Amino acid sequence: MGDSLVDLLCRLADEHKGAASGDSEKVVIGLVGRGIQSSRTPGMHEREARRLGIGYSYLLLDFDRLGFPDAAIGDLIAAAQIAGFQGLNVTHPFKQAVIPVLDALSPEARAIGAVNTVVFAGGRKEGHNTDGWGFAQSFREAMTGASMGSVAMFGAGGAGAAVANALMEMGVGRLFVVDSQPDRASDLASRMGALFGGRVEAWPDPAAAVRMANGIVNTTPVGMAKYPGTPFDAALLTAEKWVADIIYFPTETELLRAARAIGCRTLPGIGMAIYQAVRAFELFTGRKADRRAMANHFEAAA
């Protein structure tokens, strides 16, 4: 794609500046993924920047809309750096695919094996992961006292890796990883098991994993508007279990709705979405973000 992609990103950035405000934006960020048109992340970032007096443009770089193949991720990252972007957020399906094209990884990103934030600094492309921190902060805030003896986690992709790392750091006794691709579940379980003393297992039977677990976390895209349904049969749930979902659009997924109906404690993905954005904003700007303000921006971006 080369120069044409750089030109495209420069044009999109210029168009966004003109549409967003009369300000002279100094910071240009993008979100890279597929099916991201409903994302509230741009609104959160831009409103927080205005509150702090920072010129800021946040663009959606949707591979579905742009008609790009997955293999173009490296070209796009390189073009964004050349075009003068300060960084990129990265979402499904590129959180792991982006790693080979980066120059450096933060300790968190290296441990997790997934990146959701790329910062361009000193001519280098630096990968970070704010998803794990975002999930942990949200969980601690809303799920005090939840049993952490055993947890079943559905999804072993980039988001799943971040959540698995966060769960283990929070003290989960046993983590059962379930994925539609068993090899991916095994790989994540092996990596996390090496870090946390073998307390992570790939589990081939979704029903058994749910029955054995004190809590269940969905890190798959199942439950989004584009992927309706539940990642497992919700009839397996019982009232004493807690259920978390990292999806925030819709605010209450079909899984959370079913869990709440039978009395389970539930955690929607809103908190994780806000907290990961707080940390990413700070990485992009070097300025402290206000969590409560970002939560208000999240609602305003609806």
Short mmCIF file of C-alpha atoms in Angstrom, two decimals:
data_model
loop_
_atom_site.label_atom_id
_atom_site.label_comp_id
_atom_site.label_asym_id
_atom_site.label_seq_id
_atom_site.Cartn_x
_atom_site.Cartn_y
_atom_site.Cartn_z
CA MET A 1 0.00 0.00 0.00
CA GLY A 2 2.95 2.29 0.73
CA ASP A 3 2.62 6.00 0.06
CA SER A 4 -1.05 5.71 -0.91
CA LEU A 5 -1.90 4.48 2.59
CA VAL A 6 0.06 7.31 4.19
CA ASP A 7 -1.81 9.76 1.98
CA LEU A 8 -5.13 8.17 2.96
CA LEU A 9 -4.40 8.49 6.68
CA CYS A 10 -3.26 12.10 6.29
CA ARG A 11 -6.46 12.90 4.40
CA LEU A 12 -8.67 11.18 7.00
CA ALA A 13 -6.88 13.06 9.78
CA ASP A 14 -7.35 16.39 8.00
CA GLU A 15 -11.03 15.68 7.35
CA HIS A 16 -11.59 14.73 10.98
CA LYS A 17 -9.94 17.92 12.21
CA GLY A 18 -12.23 19.99 10.05
CA ALA A 19 -15.36 18.10 11.14
CA ALA A 20 -14.57 17.89 14.85
CA SER A 21 -13.92 21.50 15.74
CA GLY A 22 -12.16 24.69 14.81
CA ASP A 23 -9.24 23.82 17.04
CA SER A 24 -5.79 23.03 15.71
CA GLU A 25 -5.42 19.43 16.82
CA LYS A 26 -1.95 18.47 17.94
CA VAL A 27 -2.54 14.80 18.83
CA VAL A 28 -3.84 12.29 16.28
CA ILE A 29 -4.82 8.78 17.43
CA GLY A 30 -6.63 5.93 15.67
CA LEU A 31 -8.51 2.78 16.62
CA VAL A 32 -7.65 -0.19 14.39
CA GLY A 33 -10.01 -3.15 14.15
CA ARG A 34 -13.02 -4.63 12.39
CA GLY A 35 -16.65 -3.69 12.95
CA ILE A 36 -15.77 -0.79 15.26
CA GLN A 37 -18.24 1.85 14.10
CA SER A 38 -20.19 1.71 17.39
CA SER A 39 -17.08 2.28 19.53
CA ARG A 40 -17.36 4.97 22.20
CA THR A 41 -13.59 5.19 22.60
CA PRO A 42 -13.14 8.17 20.24
CA GLY A 43 -15.69 10.21 22.19
CA MET A 44 -14.08 9.38 25.53
CA HIS A 45 -10.63 10.41 24.37
CA GLU A 46 -11.66 13.59 22.57
CA ARG A 47 -13.87 14.86 25.40
CA GLU A 48 -11.17 14.24 28.00
CA ALA A 49 -8.65 16.04 25.79
CA ARG A 50 -10.96 19.05 25.49
CA ARG A 51 -11.41 19.08 29.26
CA LEU A 52 -7.63 19.25 29.62
CA GLY A 53 -7.20 21.78 26.84
CA ILE A 54 -5.43 19.36 24.48
CA GLY A 55 -6.02 19.42 20.74
CA TYR A 56 -6.92 15.82 19.88
CA SER A 57 -8.32 13.84 16.95
CA TYR A 58 -9.32 10.19 17.31
CA LEU A 59 -10.09 8.29 14.08
CA LEU A 60 -11.79 4.96 13.46
CA LEU A 61 -9.65 2.86 11.12
CA ASP A 62 -12.14 0.09 10.45
CA PHE A 63 -10.73 -2.63 8.18
CA ASP A 64 -14.30 -3.62 7.26
CA ARG A 65 -15.12 -0.10 6.07
CA LEU A 66 -11.74 0.43 4.42
CA GLY A 67 -11.83 -2.94 2.67
CA PHE A 68 -8.37 -3.95 3.89
CA PRO A 69 -7.24 -7.57 4.37
CA ASP A 70 -5.91 -8.61 7.77
CA ALA A 71 -2.44 -8.88 6.26
CA ALA A 72 -2.38 -5.07 5.84
CA ILE A 73 -2.05 -4.47 9.60
CA GLY A 74 1.73 -3.98 9.41
CA ASP A 75 1.42 -1.53 6.52
CA LEU A 76 -1.21 0.47 8.37
CA ILE A 77 0.85 0.68 11.57
CA ALA A 78 3.87 1.89 9.61
CA ALA A 79 1.79 4.38 7.60
CA ALA A 80 0.21 5.84 10.75
CA GLN A 81 3.67 6.47 12.19
CA ILE A 82 4.82 8.19 8.98
CA ALA A 83 1.57 10.20 8.80
CA GLY A 84 2.30 11.77 12.19
CA PHE A 85 -0.06 9.82 14.46
CA GLN A 86 1.01 9.75 18.12
CA GLY A 87 -0.37 6.26 18.57
CA LEU A 88 -3.09 3.70 17.92
CA ASN A 89 -5.47 1.60 19.92
CA VAL A 90 -5.80 -1.95 18.58
CA THR A 91 -8.83 -4.19 18.92
CA HIS A 92 -10.28 -7.43 17.48
CA PRO A 93 -8.81 -9.20 15.53
CA PHE A 94 -5.34 -7.61 15.67
CA LYS A 95 -4.21 -7.63 19.32
CA GLN A 96 -1.81 -10.48 18.75
CA ALA A 97 -1.17 -10.08 15.02
CA VAL A 98 0.27 -6.61 15.60
CA ILE A 99 3.14 -7.78 17.81
CA PRO A 100 5.61 -8.83 15.06
CA VAL A 101 5.54 -5.35 13.48
CA LEU A 102 6.42 -3.51 16.70
CA ASP A 103 9.87 -2.49 17.93
CA ALA A 104 9.30 -2.96 21.67
CA LEU A 105 6.77 -4.30 24.17
CA SER A 106 5.98 -3.14 27.69
CA PRO A 107 6.42 -5.78 30.43
CA GLU A 108 2.62 -6.17 30.65
CA ALA A 109 2.21 -6.64 26.90
CA ARG A 110 5.07 -9.13 26.81
CA ALA A 111 3.61 -11.19 29.68
CA ILE A 112 0.11 -11.11 28.21
CA GLY A 113 1.18 -11.71 24.61
CA ALA A 114 -1.26 -9.13 23.26
CA VAL A 115 -1.26 -5.40 22.53
CA ASN A 116 -4.15 -2.95 22.56
CA THR A 117 -2.16 0.30 22.56
CA VAL A 118 0.71 1.33 20.28
CA VAL A 119 2.68 4.47 21.08
CA PHE A 120 4.97 6.09 18.50
CA ALA A 121 7.92 7.60 20.37
CA GLY A 122 11.52 8.29 19.43
CA GLY A 123 11.06 6.67 16.05
CA ARG A 124 9.93 3.42 17.66
CA LYS A 125 6.62 1.56 17.73
CA GLU A 126 6.00 0.55 21.36
CA GLY A 127 3.27 -1.95 22.27
CA HIS A 128 1.36 -1.75 25.55
CA ASN A 129 -1.62 -3.54 27.05
CA THR A 130 -4.14 -1.58 29.11
CA ASP A 131 -6.92 -4.19 28.90
CA GLY A 132 -5.71 -6.29 31.84
CA TRP A 133 -5.34 -3.27 34.11
CA GLY A 134 -8.74 -2.01 32.97
CA PHE A 135 -10.46 -5.31 33.76
CA ALA A 136 -8.78 -5.60 37.17
CA GLN A 137 -9.70 -2.05 38.19
CA SER A 138 -13.30 -2.57 37.12
CA PHE A 139 -13.55 -5.92 38.92
CA ARG A 140 -12.09 -4.59 42.18
CA GLU A 141 -14.45 -1.64 42.09
CA ALA A 142 -17.68 -3.55 41.46
CA MET A 143 -17.17 -7.17 42.57
CA THR A 144 -15.80 -6.94 46.11
CA GLY A 145 -16.07 -10.27 47.91
CA ALA A 146 -16.66 -12.36 44.78
CA SER A 147 -15.30 -15.89 45.17
CA MET A 148 -12.06 -16.39 43.25
CA GLY A 149 -11.50 -20.09 43.93
CA SER A 150 -12.13 -21.12 40.32
CA VAL A 151 -13.05 -19.17 37.20
CA ALA A 152 -14.06 -20.32 33.72
CA MET A 153 -12.95 -17.91 31.02
CA PHE A 154 -14.36 -18.13 27.51
CA GLY A 155 -12.05 -16.86 24.80
CA ALA A 156 -8.28 -17.19 24.42
CA GLY A 157 -7.60 -14.33 22.04
CA GLY A 158 -5.88 -11.05 22.80
CA ALA A 159 -8.53 -9.80 25.22
CA GLY A 160 -8.68 -13.22 26.87
CA ALA A 161 -4.93 -13.20 27.44
CA ALA A 162 -5.14 -9.81 29.15
CA VAL A 163 -8.06 -10.86 31.34
CA ALA A 164 -6.41 -14.19 32.21
CA ASN A 165 -3.30 -12.36 33.39
CA ALA A 166 -5.43 -9.95 35.45
CA LEU A 167 -7.46 -12.76 37.03
CA MET A 168 -4.35 -14.65 38.07
CA GLU A 169 -2.75 -11.52 39.50
CA MET A 170 -5.96 -10.98 41.51
CA GLY A 171 -5.52 -14.41 43.09
CA VAL A 172 -7.76 -16.85 41.20
CA GLY A 173 -7.09 -20.38 42.45
CA ARG A 174 -7.78 -22.22 39.19
CA LEU A 175 -8.54 -20.79 35.77
CA PHE A 176 -10.27 -22.92 33.12
CA VAL A 177 -9.72 -21.55 29.60
CA VAL A 178 -12.33 -22.48 27.00
CA ASP A 179 -12.05 -21.56 23.32
CA SER A 180 -13.63 -22.73 20.09
CA GLN A 181 -10.06 -23.34 18.91
CA PRO A 182 -8.61 -25.84 21.43
CA ASP A 183 -5.02 -25.19 20.35
CA ARG A 184 -5.41 -21.52 21.20
CA ALA A 185 -6.78 -22.37 24.64
CA SER A 186 -3.88 -24.75 25.23
CA ASP A 187 -1.33 -22.15 24.18
CA LEU A 188 -2.75 -19.50 26.52
CA ALA A 189 -3.04 -21.98 29.39
CA SER A 190 0.58 -23.01 28.89
CA ARG A 191 1.86 -19.42 28.84
CA MET A 192 -0.18 -18.34 31.86
CA GLY A 193 0.58 -21.58 33.71
CA ALA A 194 4.31 -20.91 33.33
CA LEU A 195 3.83 -17.47 34.90
CA PHE A 196 1.47 -18.50 37.69
CA GLY A 197 2.55 -21.94 38.81
CA GLY A 198 0.39 -24.18 36.64
CA ARG A 199 -2.99 -23.01 37.99
CA VAL A 200 -4.32 -22.41 34.45
CA GLU A 201 -5.84 -25.23 32.40
CA ALA A 202 -7.29 -25.50 28.92
CA TRP A 203 -10.72 -27.05 29.29
CA PRO A 204 -12.37 -28.86 26.36
CA ASP A 205 -15.84 -29.20 27.92
CA PRO A 206 -17.61 -25.83 28.25
CA ALA A 207 -20.45 -27.24 30.36
CA ALA A 208 -18.07 -28.84 32.86
CA ALA A 209 -16.05 -25.63 33.11
CA VAL A 210 -19.16 -23.61 33.95
CA ARG A 211 -20.38 -26.14 36.51
CA MET A 212 -17.03 -26.22 38.34
CA ALA A 213 -16.45 -22.46 38.37
CA ASN A 214 -17.36 -19.88 41.00
CA GLY A 215 -17.34 -17.24 38.30
CA ILE A 216 -17.44 -17.00 34.52
CA VAL A 217 -15.88 -14.36 32.26
CA ASN A 218 -16.72 -13.92 28.58
CA THR A 219 -13.88 -12.45 26.53
CA THR A 220 -15.20 -13.64 23.15
CA PRO A 221 -17.09 -11.31 20.78
CA VAL A 222 -20.21 -13.47 21.19
CA GLY A 223 -22.87 -11.14 22.56
CA MET A 224 -21.97 -8.15 20.41
CA ALA A 225 -24.57 -6.90 17.95
CA LYS A 226 -22.49 -8.43 15.15
CA TYR A 227 -22.22 -11.79 16.98
CA PRO A 228 -25.50 -12.36 18.87
CA GLY A 229 -26.00 -15.16 21.36
CA THR A 230 -24.10 -16.51 24.36
CA PRO A 231 -20.68 -18.23 24.45
CA PHE A 232 -22.22 -21.23 26.27
CA ASP A 233 -25.66 -22.47 27.26
CA ALA A 234 -26.84 -19.93 29.85
CA ALA A 235 -29.11 -22.61 31.37
CA LEU A 236 -25.93 -23.98 32.99
CA LEU A 237 -25.73 -20.96 35.31
CA THR A 238 -26.83 -21.06 38.94
CA ALA A 239 -27.52 -18.13 41.23
CA GLU A 240 -24.39 -18.47 43.39
CA LYS A 241 -22.07 -17.86 40.41
CA TRP A 242 -20.90 -14.45 39.24
CA VAL A 243 -20.67 -13.56 35.55
CA ALA A 244 -18.54 -10.91 33.86
CA ASP A 245 -18.53 -9.84 30.22
CA ILE A 246 -15.97 -7.56 28.58
CA ILE A 247 -18.43 -6.50 25.86
CA TYR A 248 -19.83 -3.00 26.43
CA PHE A 249 -22.01 -2.63 23.34
CA PRO A 250 -24.71 -3.60 24.04
CA THR A 251 -24.37 -2.54 27.67
CA GLU A 252 -26.13 -5.71 28.83
CA THR A 253 -25.38 -8.74 26.70
CA GLU A 254 -27.70 -11.71 26.38
CA LEU A 255 -25.40 -13.61 28.75
CA LEU A 256 -25.54 -10.92 31.45
CA ARG A 257 -29.29 -10.57 31.07
CA ALA A 258 -29.78 -14.31 31.59
CA ALA A 259 -27.39 -14.35 34.56
CA ARG A 260 -29.03 -11.38 36.25
CA ALA A 261 -32.48 -12.95 35.77
CA ILE A 262 -31.53 -15.93 37.96
CA GLY A 263 -29.79 -13.84 40.62
CA CYS A 264 -26.11 -13.95 39.63
CA ARG A 265 -23.85 -11.01 40.38
CA THR A 266 -22.89 -9.51 37.04
CA LEU A 267 -20.16 -7.23 35.74
CA PRO A 268 -20.65 -5.53 32.35
CA GLY A 269 -17.78 -4.44 30.15
CA ILE A 270 -18.31 -0.71 30.66
CA GLY A 271 -15.84 -0.44 33.54
CA MET A 272 -13.07 -2.20 31.64
CA ALA A 273 -13.73 -0.03 28.58
CA ILE A 274 -13.41 3.13 30.67
CA TYR A 275 -10.34 2.11 32.63
CA GLN A 276 -8.41 0.81 29.61
CA ALA A 277 -9.13 4.13 27.90
CA VAL A 278 -7.87 6.05 30.94
CA ARG A 279 -4.52 4.27 30.82
CA ALA A 280 -4.23 4.51 27.01
CA PHE A 281 -5.00 8.25 27.08
CA GLU A 282 -2.22 8.74 29.61
CA LEU A 283 0.22 6.79 27.44
CA PHE A 284 -0.68 8.85 24.36
CA THR A 285 -0.56 12.27 26.03
CA GLY A 286 1.61 11.99 29.13
CA ARG A 287 -1.23 13.69 31.02
CA LYS A 288 -3.28 12.31 33.94
CA ALA A 289 -6.84 11.38 32.98
CA ASP A 290 -9.79 11.57 35.37
CA ARG A 291 -11.65 8.26 35.67
CA ARG A 292 -14.96 9.87 36.69
CA ALA A 293 -14.73 12.35 33.86
CA MET A 294 -13.99 9.54 31.43
CA ALA A 295 -17.05 7.66 32.69
CA ASN A 296 -19.15 10.76 31.96
CA HIS A 297 -17.55 11.00 28.53
CA PHE A 298 -18.48 7.33 27.95
CA GLU A 299 -22.15 8.08 28.64
CA ALA A 300 -22.04 11.24 26.54
CA ALA A 301 -20.57 9.29 23.63
CA ALA A 302 -23.59 6.96 23.56
#
